[in-house]
Tab-separated table of C-alpha atoms in Angstrom:
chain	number	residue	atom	x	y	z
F	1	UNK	CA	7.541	296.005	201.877
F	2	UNK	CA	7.770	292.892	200.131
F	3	UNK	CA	5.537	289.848	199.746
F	4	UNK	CA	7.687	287.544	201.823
F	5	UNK	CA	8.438	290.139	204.609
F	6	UNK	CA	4.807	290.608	204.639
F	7	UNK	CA	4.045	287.133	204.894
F	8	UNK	CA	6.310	286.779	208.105
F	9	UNK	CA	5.353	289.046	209.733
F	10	UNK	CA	1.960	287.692	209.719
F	11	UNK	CA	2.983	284.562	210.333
F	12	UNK	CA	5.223	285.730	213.434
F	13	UNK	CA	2.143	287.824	214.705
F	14	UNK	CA	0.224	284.569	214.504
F	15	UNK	CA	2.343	282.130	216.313
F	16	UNK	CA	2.624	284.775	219.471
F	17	UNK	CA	-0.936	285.278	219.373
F	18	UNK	CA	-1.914	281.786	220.078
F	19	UNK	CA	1.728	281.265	222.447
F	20	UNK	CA	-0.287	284.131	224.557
F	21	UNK	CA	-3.467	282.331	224.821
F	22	UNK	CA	-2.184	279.561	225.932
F	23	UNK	CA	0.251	281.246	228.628
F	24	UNK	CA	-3.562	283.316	229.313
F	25	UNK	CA	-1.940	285.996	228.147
F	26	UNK	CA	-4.617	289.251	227.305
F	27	UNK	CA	-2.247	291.175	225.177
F	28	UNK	CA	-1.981	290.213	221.108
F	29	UNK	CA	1.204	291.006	220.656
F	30	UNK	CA	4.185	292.134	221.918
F	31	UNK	CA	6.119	295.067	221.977
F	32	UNK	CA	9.823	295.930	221.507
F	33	UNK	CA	11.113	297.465	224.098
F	34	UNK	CA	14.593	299.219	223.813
F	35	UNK	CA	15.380	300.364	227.107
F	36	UNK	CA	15.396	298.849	230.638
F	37	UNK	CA	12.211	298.480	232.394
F	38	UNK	CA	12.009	300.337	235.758
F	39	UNK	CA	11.828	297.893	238.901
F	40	UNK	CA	8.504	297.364	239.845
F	41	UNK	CA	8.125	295.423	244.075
F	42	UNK	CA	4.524	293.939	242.810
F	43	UNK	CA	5.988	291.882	240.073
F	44	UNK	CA	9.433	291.211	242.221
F	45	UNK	CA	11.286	293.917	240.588
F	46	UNK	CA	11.998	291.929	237.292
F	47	UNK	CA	14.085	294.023	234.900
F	48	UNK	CA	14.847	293.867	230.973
F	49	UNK	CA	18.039	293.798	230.072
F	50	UNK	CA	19.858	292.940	227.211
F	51	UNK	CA	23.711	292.570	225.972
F	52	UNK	CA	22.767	295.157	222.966
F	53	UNK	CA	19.443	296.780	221.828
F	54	UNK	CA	19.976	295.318	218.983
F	55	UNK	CA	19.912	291.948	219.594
F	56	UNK	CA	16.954	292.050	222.101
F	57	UNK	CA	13.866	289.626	222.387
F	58	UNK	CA	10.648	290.831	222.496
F	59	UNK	CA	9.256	291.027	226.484
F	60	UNK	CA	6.735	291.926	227.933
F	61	UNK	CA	5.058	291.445	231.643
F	62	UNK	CA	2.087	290.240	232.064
F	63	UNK	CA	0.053	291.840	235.218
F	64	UNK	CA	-3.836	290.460	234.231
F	65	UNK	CA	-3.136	287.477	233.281
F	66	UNK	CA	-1.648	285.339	236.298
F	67	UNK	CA	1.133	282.466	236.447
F	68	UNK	CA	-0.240	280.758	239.195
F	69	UNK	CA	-0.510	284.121	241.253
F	70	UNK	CA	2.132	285.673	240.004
F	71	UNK	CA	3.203	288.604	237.161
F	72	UNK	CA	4.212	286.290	234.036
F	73	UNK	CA	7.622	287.172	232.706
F	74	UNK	CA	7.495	286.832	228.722
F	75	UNK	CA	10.070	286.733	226.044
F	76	UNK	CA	10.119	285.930	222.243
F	77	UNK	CA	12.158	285.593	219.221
F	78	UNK	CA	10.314	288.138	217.260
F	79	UNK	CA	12.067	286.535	214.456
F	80	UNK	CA	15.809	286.801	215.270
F	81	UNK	CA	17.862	283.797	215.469
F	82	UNK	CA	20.538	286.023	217.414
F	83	UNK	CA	17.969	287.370	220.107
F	84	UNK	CA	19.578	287.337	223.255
F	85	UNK	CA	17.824	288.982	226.574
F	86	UNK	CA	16.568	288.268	230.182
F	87	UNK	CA	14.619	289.549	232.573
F	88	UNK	CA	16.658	290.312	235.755
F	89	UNK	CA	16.079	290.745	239.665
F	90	UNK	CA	18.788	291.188	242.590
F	91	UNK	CA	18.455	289.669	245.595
F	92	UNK	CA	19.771	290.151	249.356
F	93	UNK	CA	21.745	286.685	250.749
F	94	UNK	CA	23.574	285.748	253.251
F	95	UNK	CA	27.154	283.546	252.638
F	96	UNK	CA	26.948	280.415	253.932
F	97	UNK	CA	23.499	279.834	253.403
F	98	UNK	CA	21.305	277.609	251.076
F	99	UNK	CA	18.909	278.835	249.001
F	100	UNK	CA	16.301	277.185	246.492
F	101	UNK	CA	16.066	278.987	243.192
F	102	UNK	CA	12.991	277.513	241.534
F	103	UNK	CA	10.619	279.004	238.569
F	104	UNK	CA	7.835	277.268	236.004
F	105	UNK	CA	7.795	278.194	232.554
F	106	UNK	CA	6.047	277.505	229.373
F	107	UNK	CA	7.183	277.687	226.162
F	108	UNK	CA	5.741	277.200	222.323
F	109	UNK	CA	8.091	276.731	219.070
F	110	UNK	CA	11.124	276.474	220.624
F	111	UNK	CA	13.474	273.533	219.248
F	112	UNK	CA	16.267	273.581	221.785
F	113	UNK	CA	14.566	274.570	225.269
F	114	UNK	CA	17.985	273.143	227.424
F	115	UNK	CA	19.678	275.986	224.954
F	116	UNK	CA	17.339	278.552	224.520
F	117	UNK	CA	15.934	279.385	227.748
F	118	UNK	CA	18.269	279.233	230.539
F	119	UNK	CA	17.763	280.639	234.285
F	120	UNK	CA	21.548	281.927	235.878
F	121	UNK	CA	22.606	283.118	239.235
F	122	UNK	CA	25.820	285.819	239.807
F	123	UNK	CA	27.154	286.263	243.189
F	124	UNK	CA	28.359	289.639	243.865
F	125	UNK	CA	29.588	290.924	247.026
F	126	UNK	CA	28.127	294.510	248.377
F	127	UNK	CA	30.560	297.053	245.985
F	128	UNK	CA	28.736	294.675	243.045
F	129	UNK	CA	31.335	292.948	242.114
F	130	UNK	CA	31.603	289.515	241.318
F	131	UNK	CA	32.969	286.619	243.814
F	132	UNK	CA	32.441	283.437	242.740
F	133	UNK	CA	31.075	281.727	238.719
F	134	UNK	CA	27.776	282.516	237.288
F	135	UNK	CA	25.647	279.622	238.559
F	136	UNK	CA	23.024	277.817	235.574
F	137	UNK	CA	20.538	276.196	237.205
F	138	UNK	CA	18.759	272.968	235.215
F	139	UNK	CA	15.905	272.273	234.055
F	140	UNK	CA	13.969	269.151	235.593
F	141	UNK	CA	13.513	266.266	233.532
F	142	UNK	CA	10.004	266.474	235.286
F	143	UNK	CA	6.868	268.464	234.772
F	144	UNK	CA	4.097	269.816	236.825
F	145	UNK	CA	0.821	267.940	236.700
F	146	UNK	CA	-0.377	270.443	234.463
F	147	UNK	CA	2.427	270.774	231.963
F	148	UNK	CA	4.874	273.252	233.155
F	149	UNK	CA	8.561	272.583	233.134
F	150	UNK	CA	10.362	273.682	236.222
F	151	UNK	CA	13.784	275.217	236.625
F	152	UNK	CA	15.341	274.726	240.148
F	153	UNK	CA	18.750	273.900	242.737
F	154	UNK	CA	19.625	274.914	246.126
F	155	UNK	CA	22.916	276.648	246.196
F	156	UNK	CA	25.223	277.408	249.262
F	157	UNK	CA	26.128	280.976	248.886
F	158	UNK	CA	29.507	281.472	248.303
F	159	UNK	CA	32.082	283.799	251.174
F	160	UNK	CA	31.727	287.319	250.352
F	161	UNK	CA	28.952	286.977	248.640
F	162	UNK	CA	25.841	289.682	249.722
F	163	UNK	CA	23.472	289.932	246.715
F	164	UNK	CA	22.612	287.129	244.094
F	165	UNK	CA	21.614	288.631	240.533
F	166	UNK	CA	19.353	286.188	239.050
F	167	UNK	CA	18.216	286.033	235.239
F	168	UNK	CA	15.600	284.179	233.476
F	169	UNK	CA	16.767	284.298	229.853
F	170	UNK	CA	15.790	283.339	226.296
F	171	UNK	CA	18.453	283.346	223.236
F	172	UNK	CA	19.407	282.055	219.656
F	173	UNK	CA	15.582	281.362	218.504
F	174	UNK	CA	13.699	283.607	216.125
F	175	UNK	CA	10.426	281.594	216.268
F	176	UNK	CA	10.041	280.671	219.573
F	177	UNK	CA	8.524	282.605	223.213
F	178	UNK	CA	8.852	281.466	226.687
F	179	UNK	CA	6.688	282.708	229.667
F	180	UNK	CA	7.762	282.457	233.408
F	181	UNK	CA	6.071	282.324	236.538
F	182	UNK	CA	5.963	281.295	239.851
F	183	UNK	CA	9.386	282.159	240.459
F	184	UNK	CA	10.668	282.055	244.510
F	185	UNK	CA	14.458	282.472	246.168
F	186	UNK	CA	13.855	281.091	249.490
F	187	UNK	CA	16.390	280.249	252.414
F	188	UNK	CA	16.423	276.470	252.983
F	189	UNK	CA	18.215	273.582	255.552
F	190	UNK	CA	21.640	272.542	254.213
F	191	UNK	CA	20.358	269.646	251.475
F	192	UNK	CA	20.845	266.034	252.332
F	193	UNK	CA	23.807	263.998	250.619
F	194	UNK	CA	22.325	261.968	247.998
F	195	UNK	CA	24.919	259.173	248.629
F	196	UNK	CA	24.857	256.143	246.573
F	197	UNK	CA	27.474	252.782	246.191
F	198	UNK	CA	28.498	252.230	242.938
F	199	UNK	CA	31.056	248.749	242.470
F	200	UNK	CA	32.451	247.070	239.686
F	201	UNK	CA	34.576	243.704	238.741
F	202	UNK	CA	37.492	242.976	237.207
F	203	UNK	CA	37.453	239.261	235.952
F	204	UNK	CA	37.840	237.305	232.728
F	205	UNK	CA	36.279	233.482	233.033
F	206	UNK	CA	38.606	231.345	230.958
F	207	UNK	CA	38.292	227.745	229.744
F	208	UNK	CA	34.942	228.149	230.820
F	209	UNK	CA	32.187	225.074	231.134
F	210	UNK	CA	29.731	227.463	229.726
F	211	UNK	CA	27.479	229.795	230.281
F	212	UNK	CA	26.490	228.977	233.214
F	213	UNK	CA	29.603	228.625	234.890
F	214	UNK	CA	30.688	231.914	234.236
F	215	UNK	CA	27.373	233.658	236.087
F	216	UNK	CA	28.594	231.446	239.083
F	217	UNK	CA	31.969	233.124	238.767
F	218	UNK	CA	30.545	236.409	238.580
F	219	UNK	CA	27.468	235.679	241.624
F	220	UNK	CA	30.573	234.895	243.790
F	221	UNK	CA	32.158	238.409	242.932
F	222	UNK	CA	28.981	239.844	243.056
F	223	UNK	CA	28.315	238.234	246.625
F	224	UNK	CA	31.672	240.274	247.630
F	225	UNK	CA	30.609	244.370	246.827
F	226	UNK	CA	27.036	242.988	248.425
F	227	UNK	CA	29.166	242.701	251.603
F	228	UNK	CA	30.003	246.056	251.431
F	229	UNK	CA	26.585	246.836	250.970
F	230	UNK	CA	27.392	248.195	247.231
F	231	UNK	CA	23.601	249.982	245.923
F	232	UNK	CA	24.951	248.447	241.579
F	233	UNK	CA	27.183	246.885	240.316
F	234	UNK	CA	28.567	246.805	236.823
F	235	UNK	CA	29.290	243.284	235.453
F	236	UNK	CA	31.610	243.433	231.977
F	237	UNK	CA	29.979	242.861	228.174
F	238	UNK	CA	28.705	239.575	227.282
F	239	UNK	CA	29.504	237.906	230.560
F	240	UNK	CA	27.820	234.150	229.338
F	241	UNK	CA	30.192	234.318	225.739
F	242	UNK	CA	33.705	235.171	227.217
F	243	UNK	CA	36.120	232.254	227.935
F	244	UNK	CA	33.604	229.337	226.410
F	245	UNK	CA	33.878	227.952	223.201
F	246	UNK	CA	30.330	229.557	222.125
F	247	UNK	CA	30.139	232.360	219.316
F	248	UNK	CA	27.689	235.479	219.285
F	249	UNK	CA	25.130	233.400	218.073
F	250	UNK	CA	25.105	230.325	220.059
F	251	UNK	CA	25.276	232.233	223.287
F	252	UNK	CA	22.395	234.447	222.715
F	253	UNK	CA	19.282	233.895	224.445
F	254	UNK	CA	15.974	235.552	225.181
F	255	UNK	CA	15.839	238.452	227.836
F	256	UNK	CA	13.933	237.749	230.119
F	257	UNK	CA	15.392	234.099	230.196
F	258	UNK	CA	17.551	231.808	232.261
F	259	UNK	CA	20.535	234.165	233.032
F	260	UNK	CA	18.404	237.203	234.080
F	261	UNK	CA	16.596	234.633	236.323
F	262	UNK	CA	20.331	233.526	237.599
F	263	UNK	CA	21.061	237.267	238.376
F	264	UNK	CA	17.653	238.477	239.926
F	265	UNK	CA	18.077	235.605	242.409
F	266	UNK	CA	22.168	237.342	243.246
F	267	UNK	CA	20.243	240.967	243.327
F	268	UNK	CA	17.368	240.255	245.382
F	269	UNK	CA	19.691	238.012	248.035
F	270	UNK	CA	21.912	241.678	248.375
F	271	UNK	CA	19.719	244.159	247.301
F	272	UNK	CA	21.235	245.349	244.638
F	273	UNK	CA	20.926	246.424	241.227
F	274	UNK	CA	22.777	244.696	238.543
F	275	UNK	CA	23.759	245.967	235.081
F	276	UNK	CA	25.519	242.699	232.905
F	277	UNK	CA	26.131	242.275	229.668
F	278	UNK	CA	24.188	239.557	227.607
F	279	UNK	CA	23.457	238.127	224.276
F	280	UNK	CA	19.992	238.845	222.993
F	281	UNK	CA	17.903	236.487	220.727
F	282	UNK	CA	14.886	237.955	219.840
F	283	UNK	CA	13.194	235.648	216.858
F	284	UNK	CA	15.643	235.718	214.175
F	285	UNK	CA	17.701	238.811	215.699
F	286	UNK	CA	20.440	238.876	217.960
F	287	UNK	CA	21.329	242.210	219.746
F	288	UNK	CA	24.643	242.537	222.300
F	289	UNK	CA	22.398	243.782	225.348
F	290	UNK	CA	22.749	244.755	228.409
F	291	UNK	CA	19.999	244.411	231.263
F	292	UNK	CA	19.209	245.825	234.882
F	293	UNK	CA	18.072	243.922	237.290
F	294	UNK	CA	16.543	246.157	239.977
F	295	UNK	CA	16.790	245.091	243.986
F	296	UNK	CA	13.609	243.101	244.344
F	297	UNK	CA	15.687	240.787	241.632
F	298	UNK	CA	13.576	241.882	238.713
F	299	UNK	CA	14.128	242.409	235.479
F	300	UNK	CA	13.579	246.920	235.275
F	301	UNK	CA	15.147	247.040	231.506
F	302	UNK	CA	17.465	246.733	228.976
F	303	UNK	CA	19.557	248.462	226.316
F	304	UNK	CA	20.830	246.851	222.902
F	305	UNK	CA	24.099	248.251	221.703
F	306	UNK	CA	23.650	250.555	219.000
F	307	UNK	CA	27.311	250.981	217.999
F	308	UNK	CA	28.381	247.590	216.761
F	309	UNK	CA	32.221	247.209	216.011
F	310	UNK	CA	33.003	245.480	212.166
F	311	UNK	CA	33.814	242.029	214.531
F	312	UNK	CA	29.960	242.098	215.561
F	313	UNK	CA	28.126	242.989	212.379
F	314	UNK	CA	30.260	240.281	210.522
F	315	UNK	CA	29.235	237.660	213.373
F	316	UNK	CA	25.367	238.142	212.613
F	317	UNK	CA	24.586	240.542	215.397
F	318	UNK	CA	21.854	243.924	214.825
F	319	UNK	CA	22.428	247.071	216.187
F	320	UNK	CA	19.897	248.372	218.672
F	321	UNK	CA	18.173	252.004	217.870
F	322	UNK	CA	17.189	253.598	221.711
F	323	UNK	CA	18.800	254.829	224.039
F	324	UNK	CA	16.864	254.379	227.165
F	325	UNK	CA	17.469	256.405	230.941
F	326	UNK	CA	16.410	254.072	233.987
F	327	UNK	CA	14.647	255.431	236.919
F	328	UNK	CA	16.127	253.552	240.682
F	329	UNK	CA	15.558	254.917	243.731
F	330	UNK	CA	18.865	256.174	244.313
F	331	UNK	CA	18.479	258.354	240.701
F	332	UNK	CA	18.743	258.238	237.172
F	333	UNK	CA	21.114	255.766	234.981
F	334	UNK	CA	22.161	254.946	231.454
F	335	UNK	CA	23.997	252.387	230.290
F	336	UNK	CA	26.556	251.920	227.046
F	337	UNK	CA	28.273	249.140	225.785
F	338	UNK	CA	32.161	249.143	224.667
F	339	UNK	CA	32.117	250.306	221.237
F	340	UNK	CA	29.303	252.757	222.173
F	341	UNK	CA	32.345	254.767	223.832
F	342	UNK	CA	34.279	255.956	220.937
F	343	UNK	CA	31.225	257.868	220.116
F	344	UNK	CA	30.341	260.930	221.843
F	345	UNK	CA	26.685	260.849	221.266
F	346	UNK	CA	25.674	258.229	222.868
F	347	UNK	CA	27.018	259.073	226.394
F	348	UNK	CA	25.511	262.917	225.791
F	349	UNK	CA	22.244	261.367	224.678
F	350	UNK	CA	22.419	259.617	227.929
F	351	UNK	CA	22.901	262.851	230.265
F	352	UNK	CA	20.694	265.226	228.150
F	353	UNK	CA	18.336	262.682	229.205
F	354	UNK	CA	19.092	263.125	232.595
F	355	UNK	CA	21.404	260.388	233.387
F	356	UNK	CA	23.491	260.947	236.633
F	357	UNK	CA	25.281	257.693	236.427
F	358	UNK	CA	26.321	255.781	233.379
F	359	UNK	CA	27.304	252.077	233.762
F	360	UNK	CA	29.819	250.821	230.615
F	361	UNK	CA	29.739	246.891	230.398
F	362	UNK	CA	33.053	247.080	228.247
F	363	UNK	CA	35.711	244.013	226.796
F	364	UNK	CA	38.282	246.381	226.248
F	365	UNK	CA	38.968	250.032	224.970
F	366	UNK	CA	40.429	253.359	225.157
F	367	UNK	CA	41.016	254.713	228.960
F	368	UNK	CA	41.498	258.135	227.141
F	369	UNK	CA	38.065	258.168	225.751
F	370	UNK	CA	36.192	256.776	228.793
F	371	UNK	CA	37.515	259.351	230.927
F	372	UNK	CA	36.580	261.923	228.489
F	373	UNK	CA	32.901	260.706	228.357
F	374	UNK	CA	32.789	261.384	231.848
F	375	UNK	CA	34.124	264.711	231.792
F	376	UNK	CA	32.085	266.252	228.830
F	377	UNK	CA	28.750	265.253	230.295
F	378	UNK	CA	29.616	265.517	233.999
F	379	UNK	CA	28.262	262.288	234.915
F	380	UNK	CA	29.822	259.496	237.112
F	381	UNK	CA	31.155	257.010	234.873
F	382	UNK	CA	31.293	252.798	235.818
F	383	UNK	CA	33.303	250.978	233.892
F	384	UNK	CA	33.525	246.740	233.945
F	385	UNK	CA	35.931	245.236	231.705
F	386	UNK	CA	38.203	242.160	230.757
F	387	UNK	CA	41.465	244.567	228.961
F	388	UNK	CA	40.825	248.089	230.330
F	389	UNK	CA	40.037	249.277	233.499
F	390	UNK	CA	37.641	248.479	235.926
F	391	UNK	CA	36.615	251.579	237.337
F	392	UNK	CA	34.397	254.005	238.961
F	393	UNK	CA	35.306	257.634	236.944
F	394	UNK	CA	34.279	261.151	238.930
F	395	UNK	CA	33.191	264.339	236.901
F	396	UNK	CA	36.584	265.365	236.123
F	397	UNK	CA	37.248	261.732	234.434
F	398	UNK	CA	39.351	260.905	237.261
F	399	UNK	CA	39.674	257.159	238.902
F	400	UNK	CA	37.891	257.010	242.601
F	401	UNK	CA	38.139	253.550	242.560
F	402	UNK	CA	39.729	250.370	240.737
F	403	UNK	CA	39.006	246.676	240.822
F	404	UNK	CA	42.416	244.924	240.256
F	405	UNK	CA	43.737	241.337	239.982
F	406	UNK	CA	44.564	241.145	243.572
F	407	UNK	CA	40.897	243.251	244.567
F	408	UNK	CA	38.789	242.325	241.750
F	409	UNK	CA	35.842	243.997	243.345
F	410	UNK	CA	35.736	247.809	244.337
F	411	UNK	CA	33.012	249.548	246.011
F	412	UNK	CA	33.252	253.717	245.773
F	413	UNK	CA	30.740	256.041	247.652
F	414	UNK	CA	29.764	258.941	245.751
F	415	UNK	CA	27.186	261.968	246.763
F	416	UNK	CA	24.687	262.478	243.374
F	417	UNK	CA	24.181	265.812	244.893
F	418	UNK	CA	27.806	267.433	245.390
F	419	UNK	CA	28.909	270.048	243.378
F	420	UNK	CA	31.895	269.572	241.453
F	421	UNK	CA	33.261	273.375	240.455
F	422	UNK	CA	35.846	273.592	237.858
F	423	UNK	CA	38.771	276.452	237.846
F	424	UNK	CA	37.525	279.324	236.045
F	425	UNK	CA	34.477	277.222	234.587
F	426	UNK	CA	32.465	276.583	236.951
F	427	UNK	CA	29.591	273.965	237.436
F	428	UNK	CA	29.770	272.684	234.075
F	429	UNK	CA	27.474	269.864	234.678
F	430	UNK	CA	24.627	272.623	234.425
F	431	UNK	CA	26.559	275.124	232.057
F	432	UNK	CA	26.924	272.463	229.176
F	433	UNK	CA	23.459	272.135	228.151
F	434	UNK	CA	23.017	275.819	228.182
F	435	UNK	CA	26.024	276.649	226.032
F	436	UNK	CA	25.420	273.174	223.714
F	437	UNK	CA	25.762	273.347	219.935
F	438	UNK	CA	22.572	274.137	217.896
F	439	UNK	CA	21.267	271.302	216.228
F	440	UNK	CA	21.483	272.954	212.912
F	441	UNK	CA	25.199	273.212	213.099
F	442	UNK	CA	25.819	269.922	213.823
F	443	UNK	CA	23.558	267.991	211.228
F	444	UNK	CA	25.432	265.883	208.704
C-alpha cells in the first residue's frame, strides 16, 4: 500500500468516526456490506439495496444508538464519488388516499445535500409493478429545533396503486455520510388548498409630471386587483423613472423613503403585498431595486438587481450581490428584475432557496426566456412590464392570466400546494434538485 492510500484511508476512518458521534452512533466504523440486508419488523424492515455492488455506500443500522426512538439508518461515501445506494422498505396503501411521508436526517461533509441524499416513493400495484412516476419528496427549507433537516409531503395515492416502495438514499459523494431517523408513512385528511391571488399591471406613464404622478397612476391600478381581493401584486421596473424626463440618477432615492411610504399607505388600505420597482440611492451608490411592501403597509425587504444590462452600468448604476427569499404568510417569494431573466441562475438561486413564487418587475424582454424560467424551476412566475407581457406564468411556463390595454389589471388564483405532473416526468418541481448538476461540473 502506498503512502497516499494510506493516508486516506485514515483520513476517511477519521471523518466517519466523529460523523458517528455526533449521529450517537456506538460503532467506529462502518462496514461494507455486499449483499441485501434481511428485513428486520423492529427497525421497520429497512433494506440495503444498491444498483451494483460495486458502486455501493457504506451502511449500516444503528440499533443502540437511537434517532429519537428509532433504529438510525446510516450511509457513507466510503470514498467513492460514484456511490450510489438506499435503504428500502415497502409499504401497504390504499388508492385514493393521502399519506405523509416524513423522515429527519443528519448529515456531515456533504457539499450538495438537495443532490446527494434524496428520499423517493414508487407506486406499484399488487403483481409489483409500477403504476404511476417515482415520487421525490423535498427537503424543508426548515430545521428541527435541534438541528435536523426534515424530508416530508403528503401524496394522494395514485388508482391501482397497493404498495408504496419507499427509499432513503445517498449518491455521488465520496466524503460525505448521512444518518436517518424518525421516519413515519401515516394516512392523513385530504391537505388543504394553499390558495393564494397573485395580480399584475400592464401600464406605461407617459409625459409624466414626475415621480410622483406616476405612483398615483399605479395606486389607482393597484386600488383595482385590491377589489378583487388580489393577496400581491407586481408593479413593473423603475415605476418613478419611466415616462418623466428624470435619468437613473436623478430618480433614485433612499429605500425606505417617500415612495415606499406612498405604497405602504396603497398596501395597508387593501391588504396587500406590493413588489415595485425603484431607484436606490444609498450614499454615493445607486442600485435598480425592487422592494416589498408587506400588508400592514410596511416595508418587509428589498432586492438590488444584480444583472445590470450595458444601458445601466454606463448610466452610473451598481449591481447588487444577494439574492434574498421573502417569507409572507401565504409562502415563500423571490423577486428578479428584467435583465436578471436572461440568466438562469438567478431564478434557480431563487427556488433552491425555496421560492414558490417569483415576482419579475420587467421594462421589456424575451417571452421565450420568462416562460422558460418558470418551467426549469417549477415555480409560478409574475411578470409586470411596459413591452412584454404582463403575466401570471404556471409551472409549465404557460399564461393563466394577462393584463392587457383594455384590462390592465389581472388577478389569477393559484393553489401553492397542487401538484403539477408532467408526461413521463413526473413532479419535476421535486425531481430537479435531486437530479441537479454537481457543482464541480459547472464551475467556470
Amino acid at each position: 500500500m502506498n503512502l497516499k492510500a494510506f493516508i486516506s484511508i485514515i483520513f476517511l476512518s477519521i471523518a466517519v468516526t466523529v460523523f458517528s458521534e455526533n449521529c450517537t452512533l456506538r460503532h467506529s466504523t462502518l462496514l461494507l456490506q455486499q449483499k441485501t440486508i434481511e428485513n428486520n419488523s423492529e427497525d421497520h424492515e429497512w433494506a440495503f439495496a444498491s444498483q451494483r455492488d460495486e458502486i455501493a455506500p457504506l451502511h449500516s443500522k444503528d440499533k443502540d444508538g437511537k434517532f429519537k426512538g428509532t433504529t438510525t439508518l446510516v450511509l457513507a461515501g466510503g470514498g467513492k464519488e460514484y456511490a450510489n445506494g438506499g435503504w428500502v422498505t415497502v409499504k401497504d396503501v390504499q388508492a385514493g388516499k393521502y399519506y405523509r411521508f416524513k423522515v429527519s436526517f443528519q448529515a456531515e461533509m456533504v457539499e450538495q445535500p438537495d443532490r446527494t441524499i434524496y428520499s423517493s416513493i414508487l407506486w406499484l400495484d399488487e403483481n409489483d409493478k409500477k403504476v404511476s412516476m417515482t415520487e421525490f419528496p423535498p427537503t424543508l427549507e426548515e430545521t428541527t429545533s435541534d438541528g435536523f433537516n426534515i424530508i416530508e409531503k403528503v401524496y394522494q395515492v395514485p388508482k391501482g396503486a397497493s404498495k408504496a416502495r419507499l427509499e432513503l438514499g445517498y449518491r455521488w459523494d465520496a466524503d460525505g455520510s448521512v444518518c436517518f431517523g424518525d421516519f413515519s408513512f401515516l394516512e392523513v385528511d385530504k391537505p388543504m388548498p394553499r390558495n393564494v391571488k397573485l395580480a399584475t399591471v400592464l401600464h406605461r406613464p407617459r409625459n409624466s409630471k414626475g415621480s410622483h404622478d406616476n405612483l398615483e397612476q399605479f395606486a389607482n391600478l393597484i386600488d383595482e386587483a385590491g377589489k378583487q381581493q388580489a393577496d400581491i401584486i407586481c408593479l413593473p421596473e423603475a415605476i418613478t423613472l419611466v415616462g418623466t424626463d428624470q435619468d437613473y440618477i436623478s430618480a433614485a432615492e433612499s429605500i425606505p423613503g417617500p415612495s415606499t411610504r406612498f405604497l405602504g399607505e396603497v398596501a395597508k388600505k387593501h391588504n396587500m403585498y406590493i413588489v415595485a420597482g425603484l431607484l436606490e440611492k444609498e450614499g454615493e451608490v445607486v442600485y435598480n431595486t425592487a422592494v416589498l411592501i408587506n400588508r400592514q403597509g410596511e416595508l418587509a425587504g428589498k432586492y438590488r438587481k444584480v444583472s445590470l444590462p450595458r444601458e445601466e452600468i454606463e448610466g452610473g448604476i451598481t449591481p447588487g450581490d444577494e439574492l434574498p427569499v421573502f417569507d409572507t404568510d401565504f409562502g415563500k417569494i423571490g423577486i428578479m428584475i428584467c435583465w436578471d431573466v436572461q440568466f438562469p441562475e438567478v431564478s434557480r438561486s431563487l427556488a433552491m432557496k425555496g421560492a414558490e413564487v417569483i415576482l419579475l418587475p420587467i421594462w421589456g424582454g424575451d417571452l421565450t426566456l420568462t416562460k422558460a424560467r418558470a418551467i426549469e424551476n417549477q415555480v409560478y412566475l409574475v411578470s409586470s412590464t411596459y413591452d412584454m407581457k404582463s403575466a401570471v406564468f404556471d409551472l409549465k411556463g404557460n399564461i393563466i392570466g394577462e393584463a392587457t390595454k383594455s384590462n390592465p389589471v389581472v388577478v389569477t388564483e393559484v393553489d401553492l400546494n397542487e401538484q403539477v405532473l408532467w408526461d413521463w416526468l413526473g413532479d419535476l418541481k421535486n425531481r430537479v434538485p435531486r437530479e441537479i448538476p454537481s457543482k464541480s461540473s459547472i464551475e467556470w
